[in-house]
Coordinates of C-alpha atoms in Angstrom, one line a residue:
E1 CA 95.7 109.6 96.5
D2 CA 92.0 108.9 96.2
G3 CA 89.8 110.5 93.5
S4 CA 86.7 110.7 95.7
G5 CA 84.7 113.8 94.9
G6 CA 82.4 113.5 97.8
V7 CA 79.6 111.4 99.3
G8 CA 78.2 108.8 97.0
Q9 CA 81.0 109.1 94.4
A10 CA 83.5 106.3 93.5
V11 CA 86.8 106.1 95.3
F12 CA 89.7 105.1 93.2
V13 CA 93.5 105.3 93.2
L14 CA 95.3 107.3 90.5
I15 CA 98.5 105.9 89.1
S16 CA 101.4 108.0 90.2
H17 CA 104.7 108.9 88.4
S18 CA 107.9 110.0 90.0
F19 CA 109.8 113.2 89.4
E20 CA 113.1 114.6 90.7
V21 CA 113.5 118.2 91.8
C22 CA 115.9 119.8 89.4
L23 CA 116.2 123.3 91.0
P24 CA 117.7 124.2 94.4
E25 CA 114.2 124.3 95.8
V26 CA 110.5 124.0 94.8
T27 CA 107.5 125.0 96.7
I28 CA 104.4 122.9 97.4
H29 CA 101.1 124.9 97.1
S30 CA 97.6 124.3 98.4
R31 CA 96.1 124.7 94.9
P32 CA 97.7 124.7 91.4
S33 CA 98.6 128.4 91.5
W34 CA 101.5 130.6 92.4
D35 CA 99.0 132.7 94.3
S36 CA 97.9 129.9 96.6
R37 CA 99.3 129.3 100.1
C38 CA 102.8 127.6 100.2
I39 CA 102.4 124.5 102.4
G40 CA 105.9 122.9 101.9
R41 CA 109.2 122.7 100.1
R42 CA 111.3 120.1 98.4
Q43 CA 115.1 120.4 97.7
L44 CA 117.3 119.6 94.7
G45 CA 117.5 115.8 94.1
Q46 CA 114.4 114.9 96.2
T47 CA 111.8 112.7 94.6
I48 CA 108.1 113.7 94.3
A49 CA 105.3 111.4 93.2
A50 CA 102.3 113.0 91.4
T51 CA 99.1 111.6 89.9
E52 CA 97.7 114.2 87.5
E53 CA 98.7 117.5 86.0
T54 CA 97.0 120.8 84.9
F55 CA 97.7 122.0 81.4
D56 CA 99.9 124.8 82.7
G57 CA 102.2 122.3 84.4
W58 CA 101.0 121.9 88.0
A59 CA 101.3 118.4 89.3
K60 CA 99.1 117.0 92.1
L61 CA 101.0 115.1 94.8
A62 CA 100.4 111.4 95.4
H63 CA 100.4 108.9 98.2
G64 CA 98.3 110.9 100.7
E65 CA 100.5 114.0 100.4
R66 CA 98.4 117.2 99.9
G67 CA 99.3 119.9 97.5
W68 CA 100.5 120.9 94.1
V69 CA 103.9 121.6 92.7
C70 CA 104.8 123.3 89.4
R71 CA 106.5 120.7 87.3
R72 CA 107.0 122.9 84.3
S73 CA 105.8 126.3 83.1
R74 CA 105.8 128.5 80.0
A75 CA 107.6 131.8 80.2
Q76 CA 106.4 135.0 78.5
N77 CA 108.9 134.5 75.7
G78 CA 107.5 131.0 75.1
S79 CA 110.3 129.0 76.5
I80 CA 109.6 126.1 78.9
H81 CA 111.0 126.0 82.4
D82 CA 111.3 122.7 84.1
F83 CA 111.1 122.5 87.9
L84 CA 111.0 118.7 88.1
S85 CA 112.5 116.0 85.8
C86 CA 110.8 112.7 85.0
V87 CA 112.1 109.6 86.6
G88 CA 111.7 107.0 83.8
E89 CA 109.1 107.2 81.0
F90 CA 105.4 107.8 81.3
S91 CA 103.4 104.6 80.7
Q92 CA 101.6 106.5 77.9
P93 CA 102.2 110.0 76.5
L94 CA 100.4 112.9 78.1
P95 CA 97.1 113.5 76.3
S96 CA 98.4 117.1 75.7
A97 CA 102.2 117.5 75.9
E98 CA 101.9 121.3 75.2
V99 CA 102.3 123.5 78.2
A100 CA 99.6 126.2 78.3
D101 CA 100.6 129.8 79.1
G102 CA 97.7 130.1 81.5
A103 CA 95.6 128.2 84.0
G104 CA 92.3 126.7 83.2
P105 CA 90.6 123.8 81.4
R106 CA 91.3 122.8 77.8
R107 CA 89.0 121.7 75.0
F108 CA 89.6 118.3 73.4
V109 CA 87.7 116.9 70.4
V110 CA 86.6 113.2 70.2
I111 CA 88.4 111.9 67.1
S112 CA 87.5 108.2 67.3
R113 CA 85.2 106.8 64.6
T114 CA 82.7 105.6 67.2
R115 CA 81.3 107.1 70.3
A116 CA 83.6 107.2 73.3
P117 CA 82.8 106.2 76.9
V118 CA 83.0 108.6 79.8
L119 CA 83.7 106.5 82.9
N120 CA 83.2 107.2 86.6
A121 CA 86.8 106.4 87.4
P122 CA 90.1 106.4 85.4
E123 CA 90.1 102.6 85.2
V124 CA 89.2 100.3 82.3
G125 CA 86.0 98.5 83.4
S126 CA 84.8 101.3 85.6
S127 CA 81.0 102.1 85.5
L128 CA 79.8 104.2 82.5
S129 CA 78.8 107.8 83.2
C130 CA 77.8 108.8 79.6
W131 CA 79.0 108.7 76.0
R132 CA 80.6 111.4 73.8
E133 CA 80.1 111.4 70.0
P134 CA 82.8 111.7 67.3
G135 CA 83.5 115.4 66.6
E136 CA 82.1 116.4 70.0
L137 CA 84.1 119.0 72.1
I138 CA 84.8 118.1 75.7
V139 CA 86.2 120.3 78.5
V140 CA 89.1 118.8 80.4
V141 CA 90.6 120.1 83.7
T142 CA 93.6 117.7 84.2
Q143 CA 95.4 114.8 82.6
T144 CA 97.1 111.8 84.2
Y145 CA 100.5 110.2 83.5
N146 CA 98.8 107.1 82.1
G147 CA 96.6 108.6 79.4
W148 CA 93.4 109.6 81.2
V149 CA 91.7 113.0 81.3
R150 CA 89.4 114.4 84.0
L151 CA 86.4 116.1 82.5
A152 CA 85.1 119.4 83.9
D153 CA 82.1 119.6 86.2
G154 CA 82.8 116.1 87.7
I155 CA 81.3 114.3 84.6
G156 CA 83.9 111.6 84.7
W157 CA 87.1 110.4 82.9
M158 CA 88.1 109.5 79.4
Q159 CA 91.1 107.7 77.9
A160 CA 92.9 109.7 75.2
F161 CA 94.2 106.6 73.5
T162 CA 93.6 102.8 73.7
P163 CA 95.4 100.0 71.8
D164 CA 92.2 98.6 70.4
V165 CA 90.6 101.9 69.2
G166 CA 93.7 104.0 68.7
P167 CA 93.5 107.8 69.3
I168 CA 90.2 108.9 71.0
L169 CA 90.9 112.5 71.9
L170 CA 92.8 115.4 70.4
C171 CA 93.7 118.7 72.0
P172 CA 94.0 121.2 69.2
L173 CA 97.0 123.4 70.0
F174 CA 96.4 127.1 70.7
V175 CA 92.6 126.7 70.2
Q176 CA 91.2 127.2 73.7

């Protein structure tokens, strides 16, 4: 799965994570929405690789497969429904483990003591896009399974945590 956003933008490979279908069947959609066109199906026990996830639980397929699958969702009563189960552990916790009750971006706040880099690709050593200051709010559209977030409007990527700095970003729960 490449992260290319178009002509002149960096091409990179997102780290994938494996999931197993835990329902009799799940549907693959063209976009991260139940209202989008169904473009495939997976059966109970089949493995799916995904690279990033929306905050309402839609996972983007990896390894050249097109589409999105709902990994988990929040019901009207607040309970969480799992469609896929994790195979192994994430290399880092999700930047926001909370499942939103609706689609759309989420606001994070920069909580590091120093300014934080926004990079052009979700890779340490990638070229710098810009900086974000402590206390600044950022708008995020997806998160990866290795601790990166994709900023809105194609601005770039940020790490939510690094071993040398510690926590960099925080997503305040229920404040969107």
